[in-house]
Amino acid sequence: MRIELDSTDLQILDLLQTDASVGQAVVGKRVGLSTAAVNRRIRRLTDAGVITRTSAVLDGELLGHAITLVVQIEVESEQPELLSATEAALSADARVQQCYYVTGEADFIVVVVVQSMSEYTELTKQLFFSNNNVKKFKTFVVMRSSKASLNIPLV
């Protein structure tokens, strides 16, 4: 179900998705509302599920997770229970940053971060080779990232 958003809601969301640490008083000044009004709107947007979480974006390279991989996964069977089990196993691993069930030649696309290729080799054993529903997978090593964002265009 889609929620009705006015231009002020969109401005607030745009500010928060750019920098969620900005204070509500600052947001209020930028959109022309009191801090209390901003707080009520943010609470309403969170309760409605528009804001799903607030988190910090970390630099994986500085934290030793310098290798990013994009993996296409093809499954043996698309029976709902097998798909759900495969998706759950992929999503449960902290090294899997993103998991998408997709159309086309692949069934899933996952984005993975690891410290080393030997760690990725172990991950493939755990997630792909030991999963009877994974038919095959194809790995793309990210050489350079020119953009990585989950921001939604709003204004």
PDB file of C-alpha atoms in Angstrom:
ATOM      1  CA  MET A   1       0.000   0.000   0.000  1.00  0.00           C
ATOM      2  CA  ARG A   2       1.341   3.403  -0.957  1.00  0.00           C
ATOM      3  CA  ILE A   3       1.342   6.219   1.593  1.00  0.00           C
ATOM      4  CA  GLU A   4       0.478   9.787   0.613  1.00  0.00           C
ATOM      5  CA  LEU A   5       3.518  12.033   0.944  1.00  0.00           C
ATOM      6  CA  ASP A   6       3.591  15.789   0.566  1.00  0.00           C
ATOM      7  CA  SER A   7       6.584  17.830  -0.603  1.00  0.00           C
ATOM      8  CA  THR A   8       7.698  18.396   3.005  1.00  0.00           C
ATOM      9  CA  ASP A   9       7.724  14.640   3.677  1.00  0.00           C
ATOM     10  CA  LEU A  10       9.833  14.154   0.542  1.00  0.00           C
ATOM     11  CA  GLN A  11      12.269  16.877   1.618  1.00  0.00           C
ATOM     12  CA  ILE A  12      12.609  15.293   5.057  1.00  0.00           C
ATOM     13  CA  LEU A  13      13.197  11.850   3.542  1.00  0.00           C
ATOM     14  CA  ASP A  14      15.755  13.242   1.095  1.00  0.00           C
ATOM     15  CA  LEU A  15      17.672  14.933   3.914  1.00  0.00           C
ATOM     16  CA  LEU A  16      17.595  11.817   6.099  1.00  0.00           C
ATOM     17  CA  GLN A  17      18.675   9.384   3.406  1.00  0.00           C
ATOM     18  CA  THR A  18      21.616  11.659   2.586  1.00  0.00           C
ATOM     19  CA  ASP A  19      22.657  12.033   6.236  1.00  0.00           C
ATOM     20  CA  ALA A  20      20.537  10.380   8.921  1.00  0.00           C
ATOM     21  CA  SER A  21      22.668  11.942  11.656  1.00  0.00           C
ATOM     22  CA  VAL A  22      21.343  15.433  10.909  1.00  0.00           C
ATOM     23  CA  GLY A  23      19.372  16.683  13.892  1.00  0.00           C
ATOM     24  CA  GLN A  24      15.632  17.186  13.754  1.00  0.00           C
ATOM     25  CA  ALA A  25      16.072  20.891  14.564  1.00  0.00           C
ATOM     26  CA  VAL A  26      18.301  21.275  11.479  1.00  0.00           C
ATOM     27  CA  VAL A  27      15.785  19.345   9.363  1.00  0.00           C
ATOM     28  CA  GLY A  28      13.046  21.601  10.691  1.00  0.00           C
ATOM     29  CA  LYS A  29      14.939  24.742   9.701  1.00  0.00           C
ATOM     30  CA  ARG A  30      15.558  23.399   6.209  1.00  0.00           C
ATOM     31  CA  VAL A  31      11.928  22.433   5.584  1.00  0.00           C
ATOM     32  CA  GLY A  32      10.237  25.180   7.585  1.00  0.00           C
ATOM     33  CA  LEU A  33       8.808  23.127  10.464  1.00  0.00           C
ATOM     34  CA  SER A  34       9.283  22.968  14.209  1.00  0.00           C
ATOM     35  CA  THR A  35      11.404  20.189  15.700  1.00  0.00           C
ATOM     36  CA  ALA A  36       8.249  18.626  17.171  1.00  0.00           C
ATOM     37  CA  ALA A  37       6.523  18.619  13.766  1.00  0.00           C
ATOM     38  CA  VAL A  38       9.571  16.982  12.168  1.00  0.00           C
ATOM     39  CA  ASN A  39       9.600  14.384  14.934  1.00  0.00           C
ATOM     40  CA  ARG A  40       5.900  13.581  14.347  1.00  0.00           C
ATOM     41  CA  ARG A  41       6.444  13.241  10.595  1.00  0.00           C
ATOM     42  CA  ILE A  42       9.477  10.989  11.017  1.00  0.00           C
ATOM     43  CA  ARG A  43       7.540   8.816  13.486  1.00  0.00           C
ATOM     44  CA  ARG A  44       4.604   8.600  11.017  1.00  0.00           C
ATOM     45  CA  LEU A  45       6.951   7.704   8.135  1.00  0.00           C
ATOM     46  CA  THR A  46       8.651   5.056  10.269  1.00  0.00           C
ATOM     47  CA  ASP A  47       5.350   3.595  11.510  1.00  0.00           C
ATOM     48  CA  ALA A  48       4.108   3.453   7.892  1.00  0.00           C
ATOM     49  CA  GLY A  49       7.225   1.511   6.852  1.00  0.00           C
ATOM     50  CA  VAL A  50       8.598   4.234   4.549  1.00  0.00           C
ATOM     51  CA  ILE A  51      11.687   4.539   6.760  1.00  0.00           C
ATOM     52  CA  THR A  52      12.760   0.953   7.311  1.00  0.00           C
ATOM     53  CA  ARG A  53      15.914   1.563   9.369  1.00  0.00           C
ATOM     54  CA  THR A  54      18.615   4.071  10.211  1.00  0.00           C
ATOM     55  CA  SER A  55      22.236   3.002   9.912  1.00  0.00           C
ATOM     56  CA  ALA A  56      25.786   4.212   9.351  1.00  0.00           C
ATOM     57  CA  VAL A  57      27.578   3.514   6.067  1.00  0.00           C
ATOM     58  CA  LEU A  58      31.021   2.088   6.796  1.00  0.00           C
ATOM     59  CA  ASP A  59      34.136   1.996   4.632  1.00  0.00           C
ATOM     60  CA  GLY A  60      34.751  -1.709   4.089  1.00  0.00           C
ATOM     61  CA  GLU A  61      38.255  -1.170   2.792  1.00  0.00           C
ATOM     62  CA  LEU A  62      39.338   0.663   5.946  1.00  0.00           C
ATOM     63  CA  LEU A  63      37.815  -2.155   8.006  1.00  0.00           C
ATOM     64  CA  GLY A  64      39.632  -4.889   6.093  1.00  0.00           C
ATOM     65  CA  HIS A  65      36.749  -5.968   3.841  1.00  0.00           C
ATOM     66  CA  ALA A  66      38.360  -4.718   0.652  1.00  0.00           C
ATOM     67  CA  ILE A  67      36.943  -7.232  -1.827  1.00  0.00           C
ATOM     68  CA  THR A  68      33.452  -6.779  -3.225  1.00  0.00           C
ATOM     69  CA  LEU A  69      31.963  -9.438  -5.453  1.00  0.00           C
ATOM     70  CA  VAL A  70      28.740  -9.619  -7.443  1.00  0.00           C
ATOM     71  CA  VAL A  71      27.488 -13.179  -7.815  1.00  0.00           C
ATOM     72  CA  GLN A  72      24.863 -14.572 -10.187  1.00  0.00           C
ATOM     73  CA  ILE A  73      23.235 -17.713  -8.841  1.00  0.00           C
ATOM     74  CA  GLU A  74      21.147 -20.171 -10.806  1.00  0.00           C
ATOM     75  CA  VAL A  75      19.024 -22.628  -8.839  1.00  0.00           C
ATOM     76  CA  GLU A  76      17.971 -26.186  -9.669  1.00  0.00           C
ATOM     77  CA  SER A  77      14.330 -25.689  -8.721  1.00  0.00           C
ATOM     78  CA  GLU A  78      12.094 -22.656  -8.343  1.00  0.00           C
ATOM     79  CA  GLN A  79       9.655 -24.447  -6.056  1.00  0.00           C
ATOM     80  CA  PRO A  80       8.588 -21.829  -3.511  1.00  0.00           C
ATOM     81  CA  GLU A  81       9.907 -23.657  -0.454  1.00  0.00           C
ATOM     82  CA  LEU A  82      13.300 -24.309  -2.080  1.00  0.00           C
ATOM     83  CA  LEU A  83      13.573 -20.704  -3.271  1.00  0.00           C
ATOM     84  CA  SER A  84      12.692 -19.435   0.192  1.00  0.00           C
ATOM     85  CA  ALA A  85      15.273 -21.697   1.828  1.00  0.00           C
ATOM     86  CA  THR A  86      17.978 -20.598  -0.615  1.00  0.00           C
ATOM     87  CA  GLU A  87      17.085 -16.938  -0.157  1.00  0.00           C
ATOM     88  CA  ALA A  88      17.096 -17.317   3.629  1.00  0.00           C
ATOM     89  CA  ALA A  89      20.527 -18.985   3.600  1.00  0.00           C
ATOM     90  CA  LEU A  90      21.975 -16.245   1.393  1.00  0.00           C
ATOM     91  CA  SER A  91      20.413 -13.423   3.408  1.00  0.00           C
ATOM     92  CA  ALA A  92      21.520 -14.856   6.749  1.00  0.00           C
ATOM     93  CA  ASP A  93      25.230 -14.496   5.997  1.00  0.00           C
ATOM     94  CA  ALA A  94      26.631 -11.133   7.143  1.00  0.00           C
ATOM     95  CA  ARG A  95      29.028 -11.023   4.188  1.00  0.00           C
ATOM     96  CA  VAL A  96      26.072 -10.890   1.810  1.00  0.00           C
ATOM     97  CA  GLN A  97      25.264  -7.176   1.649  1.00  0.00           C
ATOM     98  CA  GLN A  98      22.437  -7.421  -0.853  1.00  0.00           C
ATOM     99  CA  CYS A  99      20.333 -10.306  -2.131  1.00  0.00           C
ATOM    100  CA  TYR A 100      17.923 -10.013  -5.050  1.00  0.00           C
ATOM    101  CA  TYR A 101      15.603 -12.602  -6.565  1.00  0.00           C
ATOM    102  CA  VAL A 102      15.658 -11.660 -10.256  1.00  0.00           C
ATOM    103  CA  THR A 103      14.380 -12.548 -13.701  1.00  0.00           C
ATOM    104  CA  GLY A 104      16.631 -13.652 -16.560  1.00  0.00           C
ATOM    105  CA  GLU A 105      19.406 -16.220 -16.713  1.00  0.00           C
ATOM    106  CA  ALA A 106      20.204 -15.929 -13.004  1.00  0.00           C
ATOM    107  CA  ASP A 107      17.726 -16.505 -10.204  1.00  0.00           C
ATOM    108  CA  PHE A 108      19.567 -14.511  -7.540  1.00  0.00           C
ATOM    109  CA  ILE A 109      22.091 -11.709  -7.624  1.00  0.00           C
ATOM    110  CA  VAL A 110      24.049 -11.158  -4.437  1.00  0.00           C
ATOM    111  CA  VAL A 111      26.626  -8.551  -3.471  1.00  0.00           C
ATOM    112  CA  VAL A 112      29.280  -9.926  -1.148  1.00  0.00           C
ATOM    113  CA  VAL A 113      32.123  -8.313   0.813  1.00  0.00           C
ATOM    114  CA  VAL A 114      35.081 -10.334   2.084  1.00  0.00           C
ATOM    115  CA  GLN A 115      38.561  -9.777   3.448  1.00  0.00           C
ATOM    116  CA  SER A 116      40.291 -12.162   1.055  1.00  0.00           C
ATOM    117  CA  MET A 117      39.722 -14.529  -1.822  1.00  0.00           C
ATOM    118  CA  SER A 118      40.361 -17.455   0.503  1.00  0.00           C
ATOM    119  CA  GLU A 119      37.463 -16.205   2.642  1.00  0.00           C
ATOM    120  CA  TYR A 120      35.322 -16.063  -0.499  1.00  0.00           C
ATOM    121  CA  THR A 121      36.364 -19.631  -1.357  1.00  0.00           C
ATOM    122  CA  GLU A 122      35.118 -20.761   2.064  1.00  0.00           C
ATOM    123  CA  LEU A 123      31.910 -18.754   1.572  1.00  0.00           C
ATOM    124  CA  THR A 124      31.257 -20.511  -1.748  1.00  0.00           C
ATOM    125  CA  LYS A 125      31.574 -23.871  -0.012  1.00  0.00           C
ATOM    126  CA  GLN A 126      29.129 -22.816   2.713  1.00  0.00           C
ATOM    127  CA  LEU A 127      26.531 -21.036   0.595  1.00  0.00           C
ATOM    128  CA  PHE A 128      26.746 -22.532  -2.882  1.00  0.00           C
ATOM    129  CA  PHE A 129      28.405 -25.951  -2.976  1.00  0.00           C
ATOM    130  CA  SER A 130      26.647 -27.229   0.138  1.00  0.00           C
ATOM    131  CA  ASN A 131      23.237 -25.995  -1.058  1.00  0.00           C
ATOM    132  CA  ASN A 132      21.602 -28.711  -3.190  1.00  0.00           C
ATOM    133  CA  ASN A 133      19.384 -26.112  -4.862  1.00  0.00           C
ATOM    134  CA  VAL A 134      22.297 -24.066  -6.253  1.00  0.00           C
ATOM    135  CA  LYS A 135      22.883 -25.301  -9.782  1.00  0.00           C
ATOM    136  CA  LYS A 136      25.715 -22.921 -10.648  1.00  0.00           C
ATOM    137  CA  PHE A 137      27.085 -19.512  -9.822  1.00  0.00           C
ATOM    138  CA  LYS A 138      29.176 -16.923 -11.610  1.00  0.00           C
ATOM    139  CA  THR A 139      31.338 -14.419  -9.740  1.00  0.00           C
ATOM    140  CA  PHE A 140      32.264 -10.900 -10.808  1.00  0.00           C
ATOM    141  CA  VAL A 141      35.055  -9.204  -8.857  1.00  0.00           C
ATOM    142  CA  VAL A 142      34.510  -5.468  -8.428  1.00  0.00           C
ATOM    143  CA  MET A 143      37.625  -3.656  -9.653  1.00  0.00           C
ATOM    144  CA  ARG A 144      36.393  -0.166  -8.740  1.00  0.00           C
ATOM    145  CA  SER A 145      33.163   1.253  -7.399  1.00  0.00           C
ATOM    146  CA  SER A 146      32.093   4.570  -8.880  1.00  0.00           C
ATOM    147  CA  LYS A 147      28.746   4.566  -7.043  1.00  0.00           C
ATOM    148  CA  ALA A 148      27.193   2.489  -4.301  1.00  0.00           C
ATOM    149  CA  SER A 149      23.915   3.796  -2.942  1.00  0.00           C
ATOM    150  CA  LEU A 150      20.506   2.675  -1.791  1.00  0.00           C
ATOM    151  CA  ASN A 151      19.084   6.211  -2.002  1.00  0.00           C
ATOM    152  CA  ILE A 152      15.695   6.635  -3.682  1.00  0.00           C
ATOM    153  CA  PRO A 153      15.329   9.692  -5.985  1.00  0.00           C
ATOM    154  CA  LEU A 154      12.732  11.925  -4.288  1.00  0.00           C
ATOM    155  CA  VAL A 155      13.075  15.625  -5.172  1.00  0.00           C
TER     156      VAL A 155
END
